[in-house]
Coordinates of C-alpha atoms in Angstrom, one line a residue:
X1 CA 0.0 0.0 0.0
X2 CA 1.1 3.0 -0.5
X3 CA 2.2 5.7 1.2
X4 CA 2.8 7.0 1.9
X5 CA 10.1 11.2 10.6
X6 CA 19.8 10.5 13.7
X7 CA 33.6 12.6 21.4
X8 CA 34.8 10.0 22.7
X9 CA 33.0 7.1 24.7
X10 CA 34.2 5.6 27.7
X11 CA 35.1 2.2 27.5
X12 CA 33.3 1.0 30.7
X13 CA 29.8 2.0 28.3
X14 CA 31.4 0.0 25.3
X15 CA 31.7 -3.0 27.8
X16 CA 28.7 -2.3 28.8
X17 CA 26.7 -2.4 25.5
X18 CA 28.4 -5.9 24.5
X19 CA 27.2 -7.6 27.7
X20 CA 23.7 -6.1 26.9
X21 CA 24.2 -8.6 23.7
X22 CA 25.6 -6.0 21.3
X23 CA 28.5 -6.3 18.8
X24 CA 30.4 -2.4 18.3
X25 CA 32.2 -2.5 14.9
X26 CA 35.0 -5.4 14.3
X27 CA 35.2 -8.2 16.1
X28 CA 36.7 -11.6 16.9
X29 CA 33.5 -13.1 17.2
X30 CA 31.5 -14.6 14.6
X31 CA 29.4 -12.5 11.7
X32 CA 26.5 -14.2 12.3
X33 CA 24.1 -12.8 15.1
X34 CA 22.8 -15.3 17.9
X35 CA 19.0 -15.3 17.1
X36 CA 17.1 -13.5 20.3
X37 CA 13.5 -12.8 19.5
X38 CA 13.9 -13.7 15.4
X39 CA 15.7 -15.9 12.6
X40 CA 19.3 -16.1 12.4
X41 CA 20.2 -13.3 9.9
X42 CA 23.8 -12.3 8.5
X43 CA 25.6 -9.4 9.8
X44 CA 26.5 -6.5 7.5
X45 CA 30.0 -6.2 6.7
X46 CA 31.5 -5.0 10.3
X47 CA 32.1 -1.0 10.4
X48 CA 35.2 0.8 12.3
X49 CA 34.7 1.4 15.8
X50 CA 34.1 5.2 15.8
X51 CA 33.4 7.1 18.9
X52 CA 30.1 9.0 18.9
X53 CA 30.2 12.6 19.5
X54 CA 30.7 13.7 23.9
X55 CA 27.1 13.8 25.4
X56 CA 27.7 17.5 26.1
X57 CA 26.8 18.1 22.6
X58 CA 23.0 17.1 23.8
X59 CA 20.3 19.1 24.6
X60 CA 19.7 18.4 28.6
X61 CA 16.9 16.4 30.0
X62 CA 15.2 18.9 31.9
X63 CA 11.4 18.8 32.4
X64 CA 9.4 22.0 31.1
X65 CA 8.3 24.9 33.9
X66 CA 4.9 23.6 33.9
X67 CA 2.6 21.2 32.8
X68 CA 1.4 21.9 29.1
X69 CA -2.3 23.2 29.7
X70 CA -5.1 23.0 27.4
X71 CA -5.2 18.8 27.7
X72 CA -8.8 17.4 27.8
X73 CA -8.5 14.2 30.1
X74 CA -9.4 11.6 27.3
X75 CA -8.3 8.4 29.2
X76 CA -11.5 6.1 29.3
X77 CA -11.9 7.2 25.9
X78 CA -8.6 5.8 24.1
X79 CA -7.8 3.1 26.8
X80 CA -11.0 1.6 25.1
X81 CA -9.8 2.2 21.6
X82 CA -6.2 0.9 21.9
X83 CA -7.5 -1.9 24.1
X84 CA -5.7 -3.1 27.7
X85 CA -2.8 -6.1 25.3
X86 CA -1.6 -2.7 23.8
X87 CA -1.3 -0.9 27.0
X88 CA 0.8 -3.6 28.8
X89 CA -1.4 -3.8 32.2
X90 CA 0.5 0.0 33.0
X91 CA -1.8 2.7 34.4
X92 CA -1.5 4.8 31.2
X93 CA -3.1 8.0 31.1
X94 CA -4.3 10.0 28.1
X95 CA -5.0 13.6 27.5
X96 CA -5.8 15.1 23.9
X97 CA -5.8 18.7 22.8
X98 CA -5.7 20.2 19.2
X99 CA -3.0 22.8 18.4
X100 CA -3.6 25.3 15.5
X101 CA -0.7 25.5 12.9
X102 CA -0.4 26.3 9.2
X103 CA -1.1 29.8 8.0
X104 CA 2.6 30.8 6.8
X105 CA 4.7 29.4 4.5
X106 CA 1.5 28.7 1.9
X107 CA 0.1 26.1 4.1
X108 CA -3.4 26.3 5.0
X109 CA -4.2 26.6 8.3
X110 CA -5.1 23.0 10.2
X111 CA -5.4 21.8 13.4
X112 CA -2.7 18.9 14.7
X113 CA -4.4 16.1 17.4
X114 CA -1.6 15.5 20.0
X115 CA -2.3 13.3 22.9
X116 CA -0.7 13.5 26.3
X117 CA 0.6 9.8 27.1
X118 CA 2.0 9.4 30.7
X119 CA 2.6 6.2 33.0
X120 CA 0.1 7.3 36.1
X121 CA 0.0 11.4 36.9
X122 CA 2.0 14.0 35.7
X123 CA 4.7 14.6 37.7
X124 CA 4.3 17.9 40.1
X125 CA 7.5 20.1 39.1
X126 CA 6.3 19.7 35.0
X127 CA 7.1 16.6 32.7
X128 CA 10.2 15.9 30.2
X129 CA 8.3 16.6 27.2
X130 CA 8.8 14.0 23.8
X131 CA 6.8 14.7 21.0
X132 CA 6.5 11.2 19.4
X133 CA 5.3 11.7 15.4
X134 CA 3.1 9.2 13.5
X135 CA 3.2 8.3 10.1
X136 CA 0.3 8.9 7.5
X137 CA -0.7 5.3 6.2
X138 CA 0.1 3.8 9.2
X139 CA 0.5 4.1 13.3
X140 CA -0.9 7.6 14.1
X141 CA 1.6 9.3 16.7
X142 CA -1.3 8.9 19.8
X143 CA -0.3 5.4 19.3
X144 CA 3.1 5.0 18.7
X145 CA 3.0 7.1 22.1
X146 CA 0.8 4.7 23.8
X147 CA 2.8 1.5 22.6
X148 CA 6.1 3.3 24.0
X149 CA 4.3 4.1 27.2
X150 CA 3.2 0.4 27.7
X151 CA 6.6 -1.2 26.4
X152 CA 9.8 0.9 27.3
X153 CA 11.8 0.7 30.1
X154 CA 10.3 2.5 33.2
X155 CA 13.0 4.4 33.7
X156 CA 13.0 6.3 31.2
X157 CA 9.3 6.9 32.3
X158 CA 9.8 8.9 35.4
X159 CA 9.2 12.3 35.3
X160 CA 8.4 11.6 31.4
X161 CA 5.5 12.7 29.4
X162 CA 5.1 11.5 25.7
X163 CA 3.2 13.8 23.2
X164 CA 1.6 11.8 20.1
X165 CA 1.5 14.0 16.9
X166 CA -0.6 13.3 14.2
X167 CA 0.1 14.3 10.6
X168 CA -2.1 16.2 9.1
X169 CA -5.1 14.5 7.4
X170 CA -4.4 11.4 9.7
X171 CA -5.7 9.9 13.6
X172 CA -7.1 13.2 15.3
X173 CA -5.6 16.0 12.9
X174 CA -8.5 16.5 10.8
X175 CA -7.8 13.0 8.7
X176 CA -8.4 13.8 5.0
X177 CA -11.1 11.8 3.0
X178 CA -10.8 12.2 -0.7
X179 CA -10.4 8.9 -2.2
X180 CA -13.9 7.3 -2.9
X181 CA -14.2 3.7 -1.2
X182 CA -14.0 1.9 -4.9
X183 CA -11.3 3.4 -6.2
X184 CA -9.6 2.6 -2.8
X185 CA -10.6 -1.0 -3.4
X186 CA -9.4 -0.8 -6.8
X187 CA -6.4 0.7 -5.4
X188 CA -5.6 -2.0 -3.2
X189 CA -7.1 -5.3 -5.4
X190 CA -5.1 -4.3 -8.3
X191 CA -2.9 -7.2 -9.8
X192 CA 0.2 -7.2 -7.9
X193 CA 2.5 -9.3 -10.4
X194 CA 1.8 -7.2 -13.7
X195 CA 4.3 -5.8 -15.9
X196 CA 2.8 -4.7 -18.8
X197 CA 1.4 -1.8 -19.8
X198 CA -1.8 -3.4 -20.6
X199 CA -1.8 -5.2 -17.3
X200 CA -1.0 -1.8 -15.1
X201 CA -4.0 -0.1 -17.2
X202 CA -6.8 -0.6 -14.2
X203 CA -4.3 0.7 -11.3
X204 CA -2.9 3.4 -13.8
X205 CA -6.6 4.7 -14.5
X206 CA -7.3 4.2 -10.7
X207 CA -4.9 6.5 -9.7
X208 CA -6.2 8.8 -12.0
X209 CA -9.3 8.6 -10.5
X210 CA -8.2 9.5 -7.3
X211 CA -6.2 12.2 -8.4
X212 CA -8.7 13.7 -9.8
X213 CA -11.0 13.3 -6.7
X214 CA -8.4 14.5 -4.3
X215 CA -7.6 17.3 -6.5
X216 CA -11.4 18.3 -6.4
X217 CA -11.9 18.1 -3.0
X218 CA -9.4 19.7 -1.4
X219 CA -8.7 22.3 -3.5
X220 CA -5.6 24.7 -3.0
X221 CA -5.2 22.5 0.6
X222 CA -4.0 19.1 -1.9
X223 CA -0.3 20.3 -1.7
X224 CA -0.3 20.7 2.4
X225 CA 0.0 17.4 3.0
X226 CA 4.1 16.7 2.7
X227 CA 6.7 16.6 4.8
X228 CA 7.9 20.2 5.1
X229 CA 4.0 21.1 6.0
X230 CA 4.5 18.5 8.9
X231 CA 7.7 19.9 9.8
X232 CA 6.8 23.6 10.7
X233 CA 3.6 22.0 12.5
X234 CA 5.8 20.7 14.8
X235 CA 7.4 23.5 15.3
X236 CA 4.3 25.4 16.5
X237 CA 3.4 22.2 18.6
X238 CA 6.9 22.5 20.5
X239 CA 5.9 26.0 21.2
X240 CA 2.5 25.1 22.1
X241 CA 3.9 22.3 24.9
X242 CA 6.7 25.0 26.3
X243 CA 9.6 23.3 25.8
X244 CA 12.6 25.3 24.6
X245 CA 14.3 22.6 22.8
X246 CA 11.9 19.4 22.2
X247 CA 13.0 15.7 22.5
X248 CA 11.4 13.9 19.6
X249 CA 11.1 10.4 18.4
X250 CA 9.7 9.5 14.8
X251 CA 8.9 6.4 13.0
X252 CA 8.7 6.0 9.0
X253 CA 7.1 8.8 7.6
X254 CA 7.0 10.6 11.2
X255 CA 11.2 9.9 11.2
X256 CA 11.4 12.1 7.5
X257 CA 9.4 15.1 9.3
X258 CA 11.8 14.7 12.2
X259 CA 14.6 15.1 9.8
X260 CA 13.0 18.0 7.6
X261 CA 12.7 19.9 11.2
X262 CA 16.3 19.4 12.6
X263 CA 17.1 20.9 9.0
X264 CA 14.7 23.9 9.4
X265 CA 14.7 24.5 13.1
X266 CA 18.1 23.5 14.2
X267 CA 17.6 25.7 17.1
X268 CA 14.2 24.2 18.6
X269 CA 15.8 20.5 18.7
X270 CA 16.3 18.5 21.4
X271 CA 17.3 14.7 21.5
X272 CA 16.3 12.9 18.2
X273 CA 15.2 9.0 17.6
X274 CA 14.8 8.4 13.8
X275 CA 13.5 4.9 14.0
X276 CA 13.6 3.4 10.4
X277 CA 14.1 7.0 8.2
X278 CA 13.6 6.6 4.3
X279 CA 16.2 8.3 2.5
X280 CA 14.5 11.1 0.5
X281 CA 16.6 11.3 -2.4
X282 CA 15.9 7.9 -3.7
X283 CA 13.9 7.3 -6.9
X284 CA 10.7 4.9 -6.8
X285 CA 12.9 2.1 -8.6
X286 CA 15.4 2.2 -5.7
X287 CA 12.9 2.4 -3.3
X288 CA 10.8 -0.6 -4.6
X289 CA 13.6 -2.6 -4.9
X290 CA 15.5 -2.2 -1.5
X291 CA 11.6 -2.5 -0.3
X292 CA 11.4 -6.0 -1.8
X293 CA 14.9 -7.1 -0.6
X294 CA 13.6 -6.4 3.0
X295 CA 10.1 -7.7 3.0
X296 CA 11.4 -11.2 1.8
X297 CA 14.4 -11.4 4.9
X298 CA 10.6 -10.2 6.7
X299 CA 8.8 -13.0 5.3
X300 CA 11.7 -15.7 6.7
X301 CA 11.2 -14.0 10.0
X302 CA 7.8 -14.5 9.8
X303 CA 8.2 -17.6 8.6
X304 CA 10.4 -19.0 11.0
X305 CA 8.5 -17.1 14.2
X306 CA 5.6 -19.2 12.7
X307 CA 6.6 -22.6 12.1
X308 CA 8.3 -22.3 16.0
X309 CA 4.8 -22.7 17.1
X310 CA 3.4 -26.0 17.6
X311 CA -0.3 -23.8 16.7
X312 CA 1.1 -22.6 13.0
X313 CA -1.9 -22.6 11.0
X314 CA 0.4 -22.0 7.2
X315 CA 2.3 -25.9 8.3
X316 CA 5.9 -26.8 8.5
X317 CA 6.9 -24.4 5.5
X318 CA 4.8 -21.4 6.1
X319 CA 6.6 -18.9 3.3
X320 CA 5.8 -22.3 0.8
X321 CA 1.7 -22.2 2.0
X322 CA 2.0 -18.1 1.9
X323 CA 3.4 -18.1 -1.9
X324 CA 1.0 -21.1 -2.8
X325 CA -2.0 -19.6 -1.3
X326 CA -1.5 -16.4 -3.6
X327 CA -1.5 -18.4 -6.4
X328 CA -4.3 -19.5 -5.7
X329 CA -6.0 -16.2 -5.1
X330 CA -4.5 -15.0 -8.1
X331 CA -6.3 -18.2 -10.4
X332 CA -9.7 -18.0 -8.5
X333 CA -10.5 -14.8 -6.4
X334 CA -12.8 -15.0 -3.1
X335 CA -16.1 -13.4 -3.2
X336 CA -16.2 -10.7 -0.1
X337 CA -18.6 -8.4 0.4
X338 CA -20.6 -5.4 -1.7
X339 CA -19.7 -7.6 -4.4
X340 CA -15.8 -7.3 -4.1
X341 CA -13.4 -9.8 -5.3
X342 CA -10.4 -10.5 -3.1
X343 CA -7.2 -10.9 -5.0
X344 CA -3.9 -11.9 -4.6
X345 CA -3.4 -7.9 -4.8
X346 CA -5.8 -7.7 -1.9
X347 CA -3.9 -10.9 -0.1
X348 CA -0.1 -9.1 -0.6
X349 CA -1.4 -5.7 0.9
X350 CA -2.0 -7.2 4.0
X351 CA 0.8 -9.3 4.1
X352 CA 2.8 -6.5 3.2
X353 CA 1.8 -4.4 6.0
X354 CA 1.5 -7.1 8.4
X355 CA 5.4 -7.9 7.8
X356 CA 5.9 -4.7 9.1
X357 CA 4.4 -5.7 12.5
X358 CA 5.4 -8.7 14.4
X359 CA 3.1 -8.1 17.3
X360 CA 0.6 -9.2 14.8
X361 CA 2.3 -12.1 13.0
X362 CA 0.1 -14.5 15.0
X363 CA -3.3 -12.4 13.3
X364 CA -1.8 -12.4 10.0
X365 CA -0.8 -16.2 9.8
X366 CA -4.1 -16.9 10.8
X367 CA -5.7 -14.7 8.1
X368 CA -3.6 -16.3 5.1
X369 CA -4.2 -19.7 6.6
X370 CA -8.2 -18.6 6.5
X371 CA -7.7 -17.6 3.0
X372 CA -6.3 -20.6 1.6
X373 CA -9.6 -22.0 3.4
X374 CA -11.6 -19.8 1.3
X375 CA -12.5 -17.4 3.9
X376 CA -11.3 -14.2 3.1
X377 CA -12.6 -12.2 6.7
X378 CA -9.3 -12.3 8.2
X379 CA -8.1 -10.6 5.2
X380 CA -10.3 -8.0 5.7
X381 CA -10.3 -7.3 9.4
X382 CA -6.8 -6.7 8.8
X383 CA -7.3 -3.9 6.1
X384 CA -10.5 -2.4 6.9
X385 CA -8.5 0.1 9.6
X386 CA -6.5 1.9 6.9
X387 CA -9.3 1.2 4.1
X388 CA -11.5 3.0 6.6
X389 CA -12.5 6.5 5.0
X390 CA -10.0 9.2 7.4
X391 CA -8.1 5.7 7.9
X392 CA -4.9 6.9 6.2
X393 CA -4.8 5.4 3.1
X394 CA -5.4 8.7 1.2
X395 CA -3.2 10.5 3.8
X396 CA 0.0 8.2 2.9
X397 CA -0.8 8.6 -1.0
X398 CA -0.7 12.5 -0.9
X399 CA 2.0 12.3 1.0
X400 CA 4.3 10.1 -1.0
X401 CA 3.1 12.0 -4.0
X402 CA 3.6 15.9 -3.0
X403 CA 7.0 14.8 -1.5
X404 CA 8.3 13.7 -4.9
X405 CA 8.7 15.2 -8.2
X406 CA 9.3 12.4 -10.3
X407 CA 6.4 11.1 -12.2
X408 CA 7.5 8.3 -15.1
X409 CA 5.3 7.4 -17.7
X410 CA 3.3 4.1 -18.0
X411 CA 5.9 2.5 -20.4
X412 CA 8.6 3.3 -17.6
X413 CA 6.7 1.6 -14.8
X414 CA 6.1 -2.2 -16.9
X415 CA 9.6 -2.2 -17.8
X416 CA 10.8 -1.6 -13.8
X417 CA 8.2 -3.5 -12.9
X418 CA 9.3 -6.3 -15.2
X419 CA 12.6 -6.0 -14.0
X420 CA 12.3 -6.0 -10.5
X421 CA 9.4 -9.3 -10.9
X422 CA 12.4 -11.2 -13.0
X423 CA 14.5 -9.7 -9.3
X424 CA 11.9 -11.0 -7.0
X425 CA 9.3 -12.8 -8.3
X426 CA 6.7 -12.3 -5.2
X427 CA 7.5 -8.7 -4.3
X428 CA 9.5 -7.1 -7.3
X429 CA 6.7 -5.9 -9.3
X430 CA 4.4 -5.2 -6.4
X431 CA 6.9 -2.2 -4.7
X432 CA 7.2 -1.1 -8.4
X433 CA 4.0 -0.5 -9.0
X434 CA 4.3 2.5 -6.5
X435 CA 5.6 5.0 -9.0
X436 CA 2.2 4.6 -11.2
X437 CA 0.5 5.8 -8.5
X438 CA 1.8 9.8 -8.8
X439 CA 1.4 9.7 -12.5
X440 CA -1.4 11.9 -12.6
X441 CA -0.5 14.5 -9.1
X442 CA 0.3 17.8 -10.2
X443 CA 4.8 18.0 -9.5
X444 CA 5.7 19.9 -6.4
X445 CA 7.4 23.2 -7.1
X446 CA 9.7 22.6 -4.7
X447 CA 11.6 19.6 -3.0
X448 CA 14.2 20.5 -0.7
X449 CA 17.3 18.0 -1.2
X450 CA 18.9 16.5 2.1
X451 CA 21.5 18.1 3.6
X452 CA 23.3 18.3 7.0
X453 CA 22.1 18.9 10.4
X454 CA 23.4 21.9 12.4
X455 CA 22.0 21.1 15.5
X456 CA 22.6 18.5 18.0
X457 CA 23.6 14.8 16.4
X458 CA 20.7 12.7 16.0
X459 CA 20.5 8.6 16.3
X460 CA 19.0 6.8 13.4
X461 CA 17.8 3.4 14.4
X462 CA 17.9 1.3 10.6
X463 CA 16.5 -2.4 10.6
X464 CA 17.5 -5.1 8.3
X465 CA 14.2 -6.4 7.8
X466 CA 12.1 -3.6 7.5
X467 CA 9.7 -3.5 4.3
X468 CA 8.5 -0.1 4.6
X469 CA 11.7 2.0 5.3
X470 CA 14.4 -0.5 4.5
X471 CA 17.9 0.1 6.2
X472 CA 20.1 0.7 3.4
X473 CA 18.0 3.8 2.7
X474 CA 18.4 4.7 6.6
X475 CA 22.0 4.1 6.1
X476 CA 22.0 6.8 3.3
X477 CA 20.3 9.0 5.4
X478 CA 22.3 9.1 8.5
X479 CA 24.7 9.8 6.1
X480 CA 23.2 12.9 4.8
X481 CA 22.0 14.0 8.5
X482 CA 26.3 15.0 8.9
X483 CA 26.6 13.8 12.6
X484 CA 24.2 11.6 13.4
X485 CA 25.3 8.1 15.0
X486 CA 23.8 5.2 13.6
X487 CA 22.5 1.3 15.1
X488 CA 21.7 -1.3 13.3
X489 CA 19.2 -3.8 14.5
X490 CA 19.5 -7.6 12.4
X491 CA 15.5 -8.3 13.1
X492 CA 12.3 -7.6 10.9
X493 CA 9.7 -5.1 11.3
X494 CA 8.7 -1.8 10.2
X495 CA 11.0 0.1 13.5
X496 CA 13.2 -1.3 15.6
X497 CA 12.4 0.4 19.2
X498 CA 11.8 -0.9 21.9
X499 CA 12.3 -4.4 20.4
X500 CA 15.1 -6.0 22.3
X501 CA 17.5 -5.3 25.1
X502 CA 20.0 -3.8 22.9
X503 CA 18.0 -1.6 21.2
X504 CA 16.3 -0.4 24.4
X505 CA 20.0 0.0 25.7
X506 CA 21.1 2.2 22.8
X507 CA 17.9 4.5 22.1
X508 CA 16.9 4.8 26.2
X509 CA 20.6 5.5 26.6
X510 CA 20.5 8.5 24.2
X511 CA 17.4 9.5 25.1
X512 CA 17.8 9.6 29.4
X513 CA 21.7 9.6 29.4
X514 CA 22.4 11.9 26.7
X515 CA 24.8 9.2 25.6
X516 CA 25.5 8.1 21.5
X517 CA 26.6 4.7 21.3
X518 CA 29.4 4.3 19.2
X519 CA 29.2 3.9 15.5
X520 CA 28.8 1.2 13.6
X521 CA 26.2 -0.5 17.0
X522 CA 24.8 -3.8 15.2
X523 CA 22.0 -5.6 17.4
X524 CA 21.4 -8.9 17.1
X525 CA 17.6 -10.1 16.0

């Protein structure tokens, strides 16, 4: 689907970090990570050693005068909505306020939904404010907030207060609504394996369709939604909570605003977590193909977290049923409901996303299983969140189209497309089919290329097996950040934190300590 946020260390903290089950740069031991919490996967080639930049170079941890005002309590509220599994069994606390922004720069004005997530009451002297950001076709930042207010360490809970941030036209920042339910549908059931012009026809004219749509509806509002837009409203959200430099964390999309904002508001940033950052100078061909690379090492965690289970429902070679159960989808569609046929298209959506989150692998093995049954509801329960109108589907599709200017032809998509299915013949020519999606969005005038940060060093957080933001593109874009220190985590998943010890270790460490590990941190599955 589409869619569509970074010196010297003492060595009693490098000794540290390895007996927390973390390899730092060359080693004697072997390159093969000891499997923790996933499947055995080789290490990238081993980097040097280099020291991360002193902690004096971060913002300090200091908590804001007072207590942001303006929060409704909306606890009973989203404590029934995320549901008591997602909130751990911790006495998590919600509070949700809307914060004007937009008005300069050519935006229009909006309104942002942030929710206040802290672990029992707010502390008396004022909390440490971080501003977590969501992504637009997928976890809204209220809930990235609320899963790291269930799952991280409790230290770094004291005296901490986390502030979801919804993108614009997603969760409770007005969420935009502009592609009709069928061409969604037609969206989302399109043929994932074609590579021919004739074959990409329906998805081209799709696209069209809601192009056209979105263009209508919103009007002079259809270019807001990118990531510089998202950027400056966070800006006026930092200045809305009272802290002089904000601690942020971003996943995905929400790690690219992160970026865009250290670039245009050096001086408002605090401590920075980019958790799976897309590089935003890579073309849709790159993109799809690094994309397709990291949702099959996915599907072999996936597959082996399944077949560990005694309960697997997809057998003893779960990534054989998967592929076998497409093809069947592909000869003989399901009826669902209204009418709707569900496709192998349908069937690799949902796997795709649901690669992305192995809290859910259970759910999604059981939905492919039901498929090959001929019962497509699991299928469906899956989707319907994002296929929901104001779900996110059309927020991620504006966004990945106003933040890129490139817009190839239908001739140029079959022959990637072709390419990459020769590559990859399960995923190639589905992550190729991304660039068809643009073809009829009017081209952004502008589209800032990546540069340096000036303000404090970020960590980026990359994982190996991600299928949304693949690591090589979050190696680039460390990279392009200047000084930011980068970790490496050897699992699957779309983000990496808070998924194992090390991870914890290196982000919480950053985050409370003011500490960078040191470069070249690679954590073992």
């Amino acid at each position: 689907m589409p869619r569509s946020v970074r010196a010297a260390v003492v060595l009693v903290l490098g000794a540290a970090l390895l007996l927390a089950g973390c390899a730092v740069g060359p080693s004697l031991r072997p390159p093969i990570a000891t499997r923790v919490d996933g499947p055995v996967l080789p290490a990238p080639a081993p980097e040097t050693g280099v020291p991360g930049p002193a902690p004096s170079l971060l913002p300090p941890w200091v908590p804001v005068p007072t207590a942001p005002v303006g929060f409704a309590d909306c606890t009973g509220e989203l404590r029934a909505t995320y549901g008591d599994e997602l909130l751990g069994g911790r006495d998590v606390r919600f509070g949700c306020q809307s914060v004007p922004v937009g008005g300069r720069g050519g935006s229009s004005r909006a309104e942002v939904g942030v929710v206040q997530v802290t672990v029992g009451p707010l502390p008396p002297g004022g909390p440490v404010p971080v501003a977590v950001v969501g992504e637009a076709g997928g976890p809204t930042g209220g809930e990235r907030a609320a899963r790291l207010a269930a799952t991280v360490p409790e230290a770094l809970l004291v005296g901490t207060a986390f502030y979801g941030v919804d993108l614009r036209g997603t969760g409770n920042s007005e969420p935009v609504d502009c592609i009709t339910p069928t061409t969604r549908e037609a969206l989302v059931d399109a043929d994932p394996l074609a590579a021919d012009p004739v074959a990409l026809g329906p998805l081209r004219d799709a696209a069209a369709t809601a192009a056209r749509t979105c263009t209508q509806v919103l009007e002079t509002a259809l270019t807001d939604y990118r990531t510089e837009v998202d950027a400056d409203d966070l800006e006026e959200v930092r200045t809305a909570l009272g802290a002089e430099r904000l601690h942020v964390v971003g996943v995905g999309d929400g790690a690219g605003v992160l970026a865009a904002w250290s670039r245009r508001h050096p001086s408002s940033v605090g401590r920075t977590v980019l958790d799976g950052v897309a590089d935003p100078s890579a073309t849709f061909s790159q993109r799809a193909r690094e994309r397709a690379t990291a949702a099959r090492e996915a599907l072999t965690a996936f597959a082996a977290d399944c077949s560990a289970r005694p309960d697997c429902p997809l057998g003893p070679d779960p990534a054989g049923a998967l592929t076998g159960i497409l093809t069947n989808l592909r000869a003989a569609p399901l009826p669902g409901p209204l009418g709707r046929a569900i496709t192998d298209g349908t069937a690799t959506q949902v796997i795709v996303r649901g690669l992305g989150e192995p809290a859910r692998w259970r759910d999604l093995a059981a939905a492919v299983a039901s498929a090959g049954e001929g019962d497509p509801a699991g299928l469906l329960r899956l989707l319907a969140p994002s296929e929901a109108d104001g779900g996110g589907f059309d927020a991620g599709v504006l966004l990945a189209c106003n933040d890129s200017s490139e817009r190839p032809t239908l001739d140029q998509v079959a022959v990637d497309a072709g390419q990459a299915r020769a590559a990859d013949p399960l995923f190639g020519a589905y992550f190729a089919h991304e660039a068809l999606l643009c073809g009829s969005w009017p081209v952004p005038v502008e589209t800032p290329a990546p540069g340096a940060v000036v303000g404090p060093p970020p960590l980026v957080v990359g994982t190996r097996g991600d299928p949304v933001t693949p690591l090589a593109g979050s190696e680039r874009a460390a990279t392009q950040l200047g000084s930011a220190s980068l970790v490496t985590w050897l699992g699957a998943g779309h983000g990496a934190y808070p998924a194992t010890p090390c991870v914890r270790d290196a982000v919480g460490g950053y985050l409370r300590d003011g500490t960078l590990p040191p470069q070249g941190l690679v954590c073992p599955p």
